[in-house]
Short mmCIF file of C-alpha atoms and ligand atoms in Angstrom, two decimals:
data_model
loop_
_atom_site.label_atom_id
_atom_site.label_comp_id
_atom_site.label_asym_id
_atom_site.label_seq_id
_atom_site.Cartn_x
_atom_site.Cartn_y
_atom_site.Cartn_z
CA MET A 1 0.00 0.00 0.00
CA ARG A 2 1.07 3.56 -0.61
CA LYS A 3 0.12 5.48 2.50
CA PRO A 4 -1.59 8.75 1.61
CA ILE A 5 0.34 11.89 2.49
CA ILE A 6 -1.25 15.30 2.95
CA ALA A 7 1.20 18.17 3.35
CA GLY A 8 0.40 21.80 4.10
CA ASN A 9 2.65 24.36 2.45
CA TRP A 10 2.12 27.52 4.48
CA LYS A 11 4.30 29.55 2.10
CA CYS A 12 5.21 33.06 3.38
CA HIS A 13 2.44 33.20 5.98
CA LEU A 14 1.87 33.19 9.75
CA THR A 15 3.54 34.70 12.77
CA LEU A 16 4.69 32.46 15.63
CA GLN A 17 1.47 33.05 17.46
CA GLU A 18 -0.63 32.26 14.41
CA ALA A 19 1.43 29.15 13.70
CA SER A 20 0.90 27.82 17.23
CA ALA A 21 -2.83 28.49 17.03
CA LEU A 22 -3.12 26.68 13.70
CA ILE A 23 -1.19 23.69 15.00
CA ALA A 24 -3.41 23.52 18.08
CA GLY A 25 -6.39 23.25 15.73
CA LEU A 26 -4.69 20.61 13.59
CA LYS A 27 -3.80 18.51 16.63
CA ASP A 28 -7.49 18.36 17.46
CA SER A 29 -8.59 17.42 13.96
CA CYS A 30 -5.77 15.81 11.93
CA ASP A 31 -3.91 13.49 14.28
CA THR A 32 -4.31 10.15 12.52
CA ASP A 33 -2.39 7.00 11.70
CA ALA A 34 -4.23 6.41 8.44
CA VAL A 35 -2.58 9.32 6.63
CA GLU A 36 0.85 10.93 6.88
CA VAL A 37 0.09 14.54 7.80
CA VAL A 38 2.85 17.10 7.36
CA VAL A 39 2.99 20.86 7.91
CA CYS A 40 5.61 23.05 6.23
CA PRO A 41 5.76 26.43 8.01
CA PRO A 42 8.17 29.20 7.03
CA PHE A 43 11.70 28.82 8.45
CA THR A 44 11.04 31.32 11.24
CA ALA A 45 8.21 29.20 12.65
CA LEU A 46 9.90 25.79 12.46
CA ALA A 47 11.21 25.70 16.03
CA THR A 48 7.92 26.89 17.47
CA ALA A 49 6.01 24.44 15.28
CA ALA A 50 8.27 21.58 16.40
CA GLN A 51 7.45 22.43 20.02
CA SER A 52 3.73 22.74 19.34
CA LEU A 53 3.63 19.42 17.47
CA LYS A 54 5.09 17.47 20.40
CA GLY A 55 2.83 14.58 21.35
CA SER A 56 1.09 14.42 17.97
CA ARG A 57 1.61 12.31 14.86
CA ILE A 58 1.68 15.37 12.61
CA ARG A 59 5.13 15.80 11.13
CA LEU A 60 7.24 18.81 10.30
CA GLY A 61 8.67 19.85 6.94
CA ALA A 62 10.40 22.89 5.47
CA GLN A 63 9.66 24.71 2.23
CA ASP A 64 13.19 24.77 0.83
CA VAL A 65 16.75 23.75 1.67
CA PHE A 66 20.28 24.60 0.60
CA TRP A 67 22.61 21.78 -0.46
CA GLU A 68 25.66 22.40 1.73
CA PRO A 69 25.64 21.40 5.41
CA HIS A 70 27.25 24.71 6.52
CA GLY A 71 29.55 27.47 5.32
CA ALA A 72 29.66 31.04 4.04
CA PHE A 73 26.27 31.04 2.31
CA THR A 74 24.47 34.09 3.69
CA GLY A 75 20.75 33.63 3.98
CA GLU A 76 20.68 29.89 3.31
CA ILE A 77 19.34 27.11 5.54
CA SER A 78 21.13 23.77 5.46
CA PRO A 79 19.74 20.23 5.61
CA THR A 80 21.48 19.60 8.93
CA MET A 81 19.80 22.70 10.39
CA LEU A 82 16.42 21.38 9.26
CA VAL A 83 17.08 18.00 10.85
CA ASP A 84 18.26 19.75 14.01
CA VAL A 85 15.04 21.76 14.31
CA GLY A 86 12.93 18.62 13.89
CA CYS A 87 12.07 18.50 10.19
CA ARG A 88 11.61 15.16 8.46
CA TYR A 89 10.46 16.49 5.09
CA VAL A 90 11.42 19.30 2.77
CA VAL A 91 9.71 20.70 -0.32
CA VAL A 92 12.14 21.01 -3.22
CA GLY A 93 11.65 22.79 -6.54
CA HIS A 94 8.28 24.39 -5.84
CA SER A 95 7.14 26.31 -8.92
CA GLU A 96 7.24 29.59 -6.97
CA ARG A 97 10.95 28.97 -6.30
CA ARG A 98 11.47 28.10 -9.95
CA THR A 99 9.55 31.16 -11.22
CA HIS A 100 10.51 33.88 -8.74
CA PHE A 101 13.92 32.75 -7.49
CA GLY A 102 15.58 31.16 -10.50
CA GLU A 103 15.48 27.56 -9.28
CA SER A 104 16.68 25.30 -12.09
CA ASP A 105 16.37 21.55 -12.64
CA GLN A 106 20.05 21.40 -11.68
CA SER A 107 19.63 23.21 -8.36
CA VAL A 108 16.55 21.08 -7.65
CA GLN A 109 18.73 18.02 -8.15
CA ARG A 110 21.41 19.31 -5.76
CA LYS A 111 18.84 20.09 -3.09
CA LEU A 112 17.17 16.74 -3.55
CA LEU A 113 20.46 14.87 -3.19
CA ALA A 114 21.35 16.89 -0.08
CA ALA A 115 17.96 16.15 1.47
CA LEU A 116 18.40 12.42 0.86
CA LYS A 117 21.96 12.48 2.19
CA TYR A 118 20.80 13.94 5.49
CA ALA A 119 17.76 11.63 5.74
CA LEU A 120 15.11 14.23 4.98
CA VAL A 121 12.23 13.10 2.78
CA PRO A 122 12.20 15.39 -0.25
CA ILE A 123 8.85 16.42 -1.74
CA VAL A 124 9.91 17.20 -5.29
CA CYS A 125 7.56 19.50 -7.21
CA ILE A 126 7.07 19.33 -10.95
CA GLY A 127 4.42 20.68 -13.27
CA GLU A 128 3.70 22.53 -16.50
CA THR A 129 2.51 26.08 -17.15
CA LEU A 130 -0.76 26.79 -18.92
CA ALA A 131 1.08 27.76 -22.12
CA GLU A 132 2.92 24.44 -22.03
CA ARG A 133 -0.30 22.50 -21.48
CA ASP A 134 -2.04 24.38 -24.29
CA ALA A 135 0.87 23.60 -26.58
CA ASN A 136 0.57 19.89 -25.71
CA LEU A 137 3.93 19.95 -23.99
CA THR A 138 2.85 18.70 -20.55
CA PHE A 139 4.55 15.31 -20.82
CA ASN A 140 7.70 16.82 -22.37
CA VAL A 141 7.98 19.28 -19.47
CA LEU A 142 7.37 16.60 -16.85
CA THR A 143 9.98 14.37 -18.50
CA ARG A 144 12.53 17.20 -18.55
CA GLN A 145 11.91 18.08 -14.90
CA LEU A 146 11.98 14.43 -13.80
CA GLU A 147 15.13 13.72 -15.76
CA GLY A 148 16.81 16.89 -14.50
CA ALA A 149 16.00 16.32 -10.85
CA LEU A 150 16.00 12.54 -10.51
CA GLY A 151 18.16 11.36 -13.42
CA THR A 152 21.17 10.25 -11.39
CA LEU A 153 19.38 8.64 -8.44
CA SER A 154 19.68 5.00 -7.42
CA THR A 155 16.57 2.84 -7.05
CA ASP A 156 16.88 3.04 -3.29
CA GLU A 157 17.00 6.85 -3.41
CA VAL A 158 14.01 7.10 -5.74
CA ARG A 159 11.90 4.98 -3.42
CA ARG A 160 12.55 7.42 -0.56
CA LEU A 161 11.27 10.55 -2.24
CA ILE A 162 7.80 11.95 -2.78
CA LEU A 163 6.76 13.66 -5.99
CA ALA A 164 4.21 16.44 -6.17
CA TYR A 165 2.54 17.05 -9.50
CA GLU A 166 1.60 20.72 -9.34
CA PRO A 167 0.42 22.24 -12.61
CA VAL A 168 1.52 25.88 -12.39
CA TRP A 169 -1.84 27.10 -13.73
CA ALA A 170 -3.61 25.47 -10.79
CA ILE A 171 -1.46 26.89 -7.98
CA GLY A 172 -3.20 29.61 -6.03
CA THR A 173 -5.66 30.21 -8.86
CA GLY A 174 -8.73 28.43 -7.55
CA ARG A 175 -8.66 26.40 -10.75
CA ASN A 176 -7.64 22.85 -9.82
CA ALA A 177 -6.80 20.15 -12.33
CA SER A 178 -9.78 17.86 -12.85
CA PRO A 179 -9.44 14.41 -11.29
CA GLY A 180 -8.99 13.03 -14.81
CA GLN A 181 -6.21 15.50 -15.68
CA ALA A 182 -4.44 14.75 -12.40
CA GLN A 183 -4.73 10.99 -12.88
CA GLU A 184 -3.42 11.23 -16.45
CA ALA A 185 -0.31 13.13 -15.33
CA HIS A 186 0.26 10.91 -12.29
CA ALA A 187 -0.02 7.74 -14.38
CA PHE A 188 2.48 9.21 -16.84
CA ILE A 189 4.92 10.03 -14.02
CA ARG A 190 4.58 6.57 -12.48
CA LYS A 191 5.16 4.93 -15.84
CA TRP A 192 8.26 7.07 -16.35
CA LEU A 193 9.59 5.99 -12.95
CA ALA A 194 8.83 2.34 -13.71
CA THR A 195 10.56 2.50 -17.08
CA ARG A 196 13.61 3.97 -15.42
CA TRP A 197 13.87 2.09 -12.10
CA GLY A 198 11.54 -0.88 -12.53
CA LEU A 199 7.88 -1.60 -11.83
CA GLU A 200 8.39 -2.08 -8.12
CA ALA A 201 10.01 1.31 -7.61
CA GLY A 202 7.38 2.96 -9.83
CA ASP A 203 4.65 1.43 -7.71
CA ALA A 204 6.27 2.42 -4.43
CA VAL A 205 6.76 6.15 -5.04
CA ARG A 206 3.99 8.36 -3.71
CA ILE A 207 2.79 11.13 -5.98
CA GLN A 208 0.87 14.04 -4.49
CA TYR A 209 -1.33 16.38 -6.45
CA GLY A 210 -1.07 20.10 -5.69
CA GLY A 211 -2.87 23.15 -7.01
CA SER A 212 -6.02 24.68 -5.49
CA VAL A 213 -6.87 21.57 -3.47
CA ASN A 214 -9.67 22.38 -1.03
CA ALA A 215 -12.27 20.71 1.16
CA ALA A 216 -14.72 20.47 -1.75
CA ASN A 217 -12.49 19.00 -4.48
CA ALA A 218 -10.10 16.84 -2.43
CA ALA A 219 -12.20 13.66 -2.44
CA GLY A 220 -12.51 13.54 -6.25
CA LEU A 221 -8.78 13.99 -6.68
CA LEU A 222 -7.76 11.56 -3.94
CA GLN A 223 -10.00 8.82 -5.31
CA GLN A 224 -7.84 8.56 -8.43
CA PRO A 225 -5.71 5.40 -8.38
CA ASP A 226 -2.37 7.19 -8.83
CA VAL A 227 -3.08 10.23 -6.64
CA ASP A 228 -1.47 9.39 -3.28
CA GLY A 229 -2.06 12.62 -1.45
CA ALA A 230 -2.05 16.37 -1.76
CA LEU A 231 0.29 19.31 -1.34
CA VAL A 232 -2.00 22.03 -0.10
CA GLY A 233 -1.26 25.76 -0.08
CA GLY A 234 -4.08 28.19 0.68
CA ALA A 235 -6.40 25.65 2.29
CA SER A 236 -3.64 24.52 4.68
CA LEU A 237 -3.92 27.84 6.55
CA SER A 238 -7.35 26.84 7.87
CA ALA A 239 -7.47 23.96 10.35
CA GLU A 240 -11.03 23.20 9.27
CA ALA A 241 -10.29 23.05 5.54
CA PHE A 242 -7.04 21.11 6.03
CA ALA A 243 -8.79 18.61 8.32
CA ALA A 244 -11.47 18.07 5.67
CA ILE A 245 -8.76 17.26 3.11
CA VAL A 246 -7.09 14.84 5.55
CA ARG A 247 -10.49 13.18 6.10
CA ALA A 248 -10.96 12.84 2.34
CA ALA A 249 -7.63 11.01 2.23
CA VAL A 250 -8.68 8.72 5.08
CA GLU A 251 -11.87 7.87 3.20
CA ALA A 252 -10.31 7.45 -0.25
CA PRO A 253 -9.82 3.89 -1.53
CA SER A 254 -6.42 2.56 -0.49
CA LYS A 255 -3.74 2.64 -3.13
CA ALA A 256 -2.82 -0.98 -3.47
CA ILE A 257 0.41 -1.85 -5.16
CA THR A 258 -0.95 -4.21 -7.76
CA ARG A 259 2.09 -5.92 -9.18
P1 PGA B 301 -2.52 26.19 -3.50
O1 PGA B 301 -0.94 25.96 -3.48
O2 PGA B 301 -3.16 25.03 -2.80
O3 PGA B 301 -2.74 27.49 -2.79
O4 PGA B 301 -2.93 26.25 -4.94
C1 PGA B 301 -0.41 24.69 -3.65
C2 PGA B 301 1.10 24.74 -3.61
O5 PGA B 301 1.66 25.74 -4.03
O6 PGA B 301 1.76 23.81 -3.12
#
């Protein structure tokens, strides 16, 4: 079985006080064994969040990471620092980092390798823009991003990561991919993984969908056979909405590994 994973990407939001309040709400509503629940606060709130999460099964992740463990890299946060503060996951290659901060497939690969080296679970984001989708380039873009980020990994490394298919046109727009569009992309990604690292590895990797997931559309998306969870932005800032998405994952049919 691929255990569903719902992760909240808080982006550049929430003070320490707000973060603690949100986590208190999530502890009441999202503390479950059936789903891996992860919150990714901004760097400034990680230590507070780690404290607030004590005694719950909700796990901590960061939104980005640098690839060196330490050194003269002003402004960067290293994988060892994230481990030290209590993170187990890290988002890598989010489209906002690619678009606004010049993240390339090559830097995504370096970050991903660093995360794996220091035993963080990387959540690697890929996805096409609307222009690319309209030009029928979705699969070409996904292939390029997958190849660029994952190309050199061993089978063991691939099995440890999580992919997030996040079409850029769906992020923060209120326009989610339809369940059919998400399933089509996820099936393509899984097939690509299987062709590269074998059927077993392809079956084992969890692929989240991200882009305007909310309480109303989560169930339809999570019912798709290759959609193993969600990376949630806006709706993760409300305990109520996030809890509804976690519940949809609990209720979705389990994702059996068929082969
Ligand atoms: P959204 O963001 O849910 O607000 O669309 C998703 C993401 O950026 O991970």
